[in-house]
Short mmCIF file of C-alpha atoms in Angstrom, two decimals:
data_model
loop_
_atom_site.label_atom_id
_atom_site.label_comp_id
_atom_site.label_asym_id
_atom_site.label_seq_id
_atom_site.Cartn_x
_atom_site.Cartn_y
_atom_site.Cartn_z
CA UNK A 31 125.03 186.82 61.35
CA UNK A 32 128.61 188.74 61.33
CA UNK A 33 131.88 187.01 61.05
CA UNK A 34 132.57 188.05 64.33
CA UNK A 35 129.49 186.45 65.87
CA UNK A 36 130.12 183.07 64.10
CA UNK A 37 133.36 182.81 65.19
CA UNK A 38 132.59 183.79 68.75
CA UNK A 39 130.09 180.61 68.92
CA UNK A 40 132.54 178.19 67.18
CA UNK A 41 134.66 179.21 69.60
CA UNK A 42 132.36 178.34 72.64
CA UNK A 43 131.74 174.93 70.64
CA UNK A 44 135.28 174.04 70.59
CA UNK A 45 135.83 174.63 74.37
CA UNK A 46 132.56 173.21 75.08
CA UNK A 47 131.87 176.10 77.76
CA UNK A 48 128.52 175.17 77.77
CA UNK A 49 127.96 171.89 80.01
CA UNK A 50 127.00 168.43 78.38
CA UNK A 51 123.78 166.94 79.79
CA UNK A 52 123.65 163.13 80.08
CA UNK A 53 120.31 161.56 80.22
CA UNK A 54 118.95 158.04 81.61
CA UNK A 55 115.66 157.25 80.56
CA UNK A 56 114.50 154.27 82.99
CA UNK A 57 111.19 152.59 83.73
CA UNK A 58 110.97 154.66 87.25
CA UNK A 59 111.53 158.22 86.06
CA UNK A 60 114.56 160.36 84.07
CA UNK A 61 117.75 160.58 85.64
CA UNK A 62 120.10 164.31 84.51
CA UNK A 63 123.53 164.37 85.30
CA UNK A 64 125.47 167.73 83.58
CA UNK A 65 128.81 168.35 83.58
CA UNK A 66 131.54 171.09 83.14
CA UNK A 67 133.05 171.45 79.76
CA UNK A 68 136.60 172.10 81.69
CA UNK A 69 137.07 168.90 83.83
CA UNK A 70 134.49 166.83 82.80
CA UNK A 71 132.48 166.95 86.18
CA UNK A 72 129.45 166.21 87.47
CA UNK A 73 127.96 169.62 88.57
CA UNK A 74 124.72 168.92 89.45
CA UNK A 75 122.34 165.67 89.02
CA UNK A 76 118.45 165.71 89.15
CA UNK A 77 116.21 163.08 88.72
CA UNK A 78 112.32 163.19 87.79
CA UNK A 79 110.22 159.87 88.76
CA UNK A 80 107.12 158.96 87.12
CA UNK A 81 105.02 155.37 87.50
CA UNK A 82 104.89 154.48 84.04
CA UNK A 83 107.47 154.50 81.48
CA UNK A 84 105.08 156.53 78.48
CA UNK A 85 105.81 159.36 76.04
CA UNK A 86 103.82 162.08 78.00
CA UNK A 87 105.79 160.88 81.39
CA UNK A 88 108.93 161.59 79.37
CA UNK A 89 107.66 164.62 78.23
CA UNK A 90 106.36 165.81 81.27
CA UNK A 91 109.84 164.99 83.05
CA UNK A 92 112.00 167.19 80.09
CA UNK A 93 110.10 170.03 81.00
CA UNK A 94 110.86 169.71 84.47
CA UNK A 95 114.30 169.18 84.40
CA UNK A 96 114.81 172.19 81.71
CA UNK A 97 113.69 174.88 84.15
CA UNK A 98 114.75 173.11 87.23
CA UNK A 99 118.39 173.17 87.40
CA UNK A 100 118.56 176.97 85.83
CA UNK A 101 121.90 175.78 84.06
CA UNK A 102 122.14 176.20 80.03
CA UNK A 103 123.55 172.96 78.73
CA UNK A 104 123.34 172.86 74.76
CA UNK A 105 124.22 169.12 74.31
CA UNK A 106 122.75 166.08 75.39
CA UNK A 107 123.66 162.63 75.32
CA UNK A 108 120.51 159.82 76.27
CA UNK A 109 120.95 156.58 77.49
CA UNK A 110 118.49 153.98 76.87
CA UNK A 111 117.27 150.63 78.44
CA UNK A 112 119.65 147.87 76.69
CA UNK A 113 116.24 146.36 75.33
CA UNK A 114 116.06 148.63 72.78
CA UNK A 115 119.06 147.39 70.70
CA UNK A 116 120.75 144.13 69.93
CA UNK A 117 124.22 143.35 69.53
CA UNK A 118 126.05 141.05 67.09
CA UNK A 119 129.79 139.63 66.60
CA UNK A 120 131.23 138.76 63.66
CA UNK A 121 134.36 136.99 63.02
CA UNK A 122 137.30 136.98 60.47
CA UNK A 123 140.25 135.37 59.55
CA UNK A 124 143.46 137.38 60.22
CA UNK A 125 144.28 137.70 56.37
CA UNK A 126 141.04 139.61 56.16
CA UNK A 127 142.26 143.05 54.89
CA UNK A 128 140.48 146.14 56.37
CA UNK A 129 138.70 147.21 53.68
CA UNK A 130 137.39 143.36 52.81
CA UNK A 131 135.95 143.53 56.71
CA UNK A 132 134.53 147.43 55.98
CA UNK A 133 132.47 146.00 53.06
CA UNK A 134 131.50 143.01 54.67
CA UNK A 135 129.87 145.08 57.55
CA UNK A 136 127.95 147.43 55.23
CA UNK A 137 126.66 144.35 53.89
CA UNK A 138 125.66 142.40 57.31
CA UNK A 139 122.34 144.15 57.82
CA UNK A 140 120.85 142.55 54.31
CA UNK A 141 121.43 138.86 56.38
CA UNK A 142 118.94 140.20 59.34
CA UNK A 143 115.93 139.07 59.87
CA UNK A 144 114.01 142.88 59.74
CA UNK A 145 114.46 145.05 56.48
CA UNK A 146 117.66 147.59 56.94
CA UNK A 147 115.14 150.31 56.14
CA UNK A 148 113.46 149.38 59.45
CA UNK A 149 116.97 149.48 61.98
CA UNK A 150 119.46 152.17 62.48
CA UNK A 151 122.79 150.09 62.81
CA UNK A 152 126.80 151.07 63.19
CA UNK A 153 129.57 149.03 63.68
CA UNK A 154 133.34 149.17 64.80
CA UNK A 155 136.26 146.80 65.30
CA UNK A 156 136.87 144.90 68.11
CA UNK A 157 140.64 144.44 68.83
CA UNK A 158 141.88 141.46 71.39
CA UNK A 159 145.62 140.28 71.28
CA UNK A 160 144.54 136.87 72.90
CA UNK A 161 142.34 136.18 69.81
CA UNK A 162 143.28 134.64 66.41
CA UNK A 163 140.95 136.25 64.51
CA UNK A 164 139.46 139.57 63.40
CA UNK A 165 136.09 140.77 64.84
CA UNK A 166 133.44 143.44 64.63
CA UNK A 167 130.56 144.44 66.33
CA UNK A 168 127.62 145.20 64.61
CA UNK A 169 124.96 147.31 67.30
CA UNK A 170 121.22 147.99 65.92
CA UNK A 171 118.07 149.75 67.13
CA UNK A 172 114.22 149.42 65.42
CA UNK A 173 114.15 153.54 64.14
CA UNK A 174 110.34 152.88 65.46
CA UNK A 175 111.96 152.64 68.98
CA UNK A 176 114.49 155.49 68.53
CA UNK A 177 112.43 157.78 66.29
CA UNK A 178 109.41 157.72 69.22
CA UNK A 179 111.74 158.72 71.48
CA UNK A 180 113.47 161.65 68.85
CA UNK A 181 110.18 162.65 68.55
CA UNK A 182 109.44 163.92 72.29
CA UNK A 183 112.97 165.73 72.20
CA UNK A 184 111.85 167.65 69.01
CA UNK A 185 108.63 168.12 70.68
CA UNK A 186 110.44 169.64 73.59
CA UNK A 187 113.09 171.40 72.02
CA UNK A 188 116.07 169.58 73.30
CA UNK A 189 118.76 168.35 70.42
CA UNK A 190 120.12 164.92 71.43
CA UNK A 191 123.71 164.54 69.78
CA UNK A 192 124.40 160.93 70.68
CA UNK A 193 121.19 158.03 71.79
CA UNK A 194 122.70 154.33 73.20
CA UNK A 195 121.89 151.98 75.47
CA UNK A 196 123.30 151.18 79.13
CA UNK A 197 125.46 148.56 77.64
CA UNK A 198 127.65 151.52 75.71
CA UNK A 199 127.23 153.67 78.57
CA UNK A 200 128.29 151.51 81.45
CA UNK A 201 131.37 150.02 79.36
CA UNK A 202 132.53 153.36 79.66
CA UNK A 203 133.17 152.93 83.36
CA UNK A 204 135.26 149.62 81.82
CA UNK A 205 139.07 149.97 81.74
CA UNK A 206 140.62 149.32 77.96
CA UNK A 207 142.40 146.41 76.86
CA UNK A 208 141.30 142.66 76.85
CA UNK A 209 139.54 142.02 80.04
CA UNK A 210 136.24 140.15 79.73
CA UNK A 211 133.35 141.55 81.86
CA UNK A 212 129.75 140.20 82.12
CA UNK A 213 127.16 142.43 83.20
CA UNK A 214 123.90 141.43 84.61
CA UNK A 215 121.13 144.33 84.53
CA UNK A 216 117.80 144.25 86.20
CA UNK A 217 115.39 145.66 83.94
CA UNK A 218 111.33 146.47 85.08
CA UNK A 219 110.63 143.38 82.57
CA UNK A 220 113.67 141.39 81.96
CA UNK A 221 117.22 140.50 82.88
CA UNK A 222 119.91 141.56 80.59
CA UNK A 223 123.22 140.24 79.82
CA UNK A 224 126.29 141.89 78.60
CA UNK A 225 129.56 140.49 78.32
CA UNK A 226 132.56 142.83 77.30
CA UNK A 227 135.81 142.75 75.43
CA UNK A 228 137.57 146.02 77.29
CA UNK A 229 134.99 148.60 77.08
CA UNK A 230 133.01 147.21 74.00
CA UNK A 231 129.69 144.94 74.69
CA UNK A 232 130.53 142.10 71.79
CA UNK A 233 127.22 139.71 73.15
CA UNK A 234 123.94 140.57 74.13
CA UNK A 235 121.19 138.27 75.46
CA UNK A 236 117.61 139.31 77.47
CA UNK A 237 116.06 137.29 79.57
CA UNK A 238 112.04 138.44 79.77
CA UNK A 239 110.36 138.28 83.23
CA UNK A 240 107.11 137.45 82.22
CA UNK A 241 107.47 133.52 81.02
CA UNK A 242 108.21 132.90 85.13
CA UNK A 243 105.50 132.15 87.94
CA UNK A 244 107.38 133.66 90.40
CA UNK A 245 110.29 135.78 91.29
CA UNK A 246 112.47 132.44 92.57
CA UNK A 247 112.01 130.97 89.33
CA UNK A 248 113.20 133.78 87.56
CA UNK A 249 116.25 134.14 90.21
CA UNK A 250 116.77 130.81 89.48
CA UNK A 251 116.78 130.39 85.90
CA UNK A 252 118.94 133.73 86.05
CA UNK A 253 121.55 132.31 88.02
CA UNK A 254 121.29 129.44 85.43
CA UNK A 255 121.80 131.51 82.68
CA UNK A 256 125.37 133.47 84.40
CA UNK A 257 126.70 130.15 84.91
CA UNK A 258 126.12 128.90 81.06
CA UNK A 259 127.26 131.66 79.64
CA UNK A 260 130.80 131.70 81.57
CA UNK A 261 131.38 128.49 80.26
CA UNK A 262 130.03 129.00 76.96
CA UNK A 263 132.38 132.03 76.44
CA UNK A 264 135.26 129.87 77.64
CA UNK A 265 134.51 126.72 75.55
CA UNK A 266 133.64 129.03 72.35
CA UNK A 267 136.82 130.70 72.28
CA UNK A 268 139.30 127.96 73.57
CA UNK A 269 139.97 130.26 76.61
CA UNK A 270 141.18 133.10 74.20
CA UNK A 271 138.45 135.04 76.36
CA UNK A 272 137.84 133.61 80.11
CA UNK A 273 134.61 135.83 81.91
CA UNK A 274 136.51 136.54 85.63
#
């Protein structure tokens, strides 16, 4: 490849000419959205249903939507049910130096109950004025979960550059600083909880469908749970964080 054609494609990397796909995998089908490199627009959204939530629906739906909406997007970022991932919060003291907490982090997955060979796992700060403490969250995914699903985009050619969950992606819509937001999503099997610090899910919690008899017993215990975990969040942290 010349000089001249390397530089041409860095170039079109840089300014991202080429849209960015984002892609919702979901029990009912596969939901595109792509935008423009320039303003970050949605320029045209496409969704392929399907009964069952299986590899050969997904597979079937990728093919679909890649001749579909006739645009070239080189980049795609997947969203995943929040099921697939669990969420932890650890805590400090304000003394803790930053590369004390760093080391302590690399070190968190040896205290899980799976083998760190069998989770893909990343972790970032989590900064809050009201608190009096340091924190991190630690997110992980089974690679069983994840690599099934890398497998059908390898099988089909597309190059994901970024999986996560709904939690990550609706904090996004989130404004920054110390708000606390709790989330309730409807899932086809369970009820998930998210509670947020800014745009950052810190706690994680599902709640399976299938250990009720009937829908108003799961309503009911759901209700149950919002209202516990309010006032757990509250109690916990001496009103340092208050779910509004």
């Amino acid at each position: 490849m010349s000089f001249n054609n390397i530089k041409q494609k860095l170039s079109v990397f840089l300014r991202r000419v080429k849209p960015i796909a984002g892609l919702a995998i979901t029990d009912d089908g596969l939901y595109l959205a792509v935008f423009s490199g320039v303003a970050n627009t949605i320029v045209l959204s496409k969704k392929f249903a399907f009964d069952e939530l299986t590899a050969g629906n997904i597979s079937k739906g990728l093919k679909k939507l890649k001749i579909e909406p006739k645009i070239d997007f080189s980049s795609v970022i997947v969203s995943l049910p929040s099921s697939e991932s669990y969420t932890a919060l650890f805590e400090f003291p304000l003394i803790a130096e930053n590369q004390q907490i760093e080391e302590a982090m690399n070190l968190a997955t040896f205290t899980l109950p799976v083998s760190e060979s069998e989770i893909y796992s990343d972790w970032m700060p989590l900064e809050n004025i009201k608190t009096k403490k340091k924190e991190a969250v630690l997110g992980m995914a089974k690679k069983i979960s994840i690599d099934s699903y890398l497998k059908i985009f390898d099988e089909n050619k597309i190059a994901p550059v970024a999986i996560e969950t709904y939690a990550w992606s609706l904090g996004q819509f989130l404004e920054e600083g110390d708000d606390i937001v709790m989330m309730a999503i409807e899932q086809f099997d369970s009820l998930v909880f998210i509670i947020y610090d800014g745009k950052i899910p810190y706690f994680h919690f599902n709640l399976p469908k299938e250990i009720f008899n009937s829908e108003e017993d799961f309503l009911k215990s759901s209700i149950h749970h919002i209202k516990r975990l309010i006032h757990f969040v509250s109690s916990e942290n001496n009103r340092s964080r208050e779910i509004k």
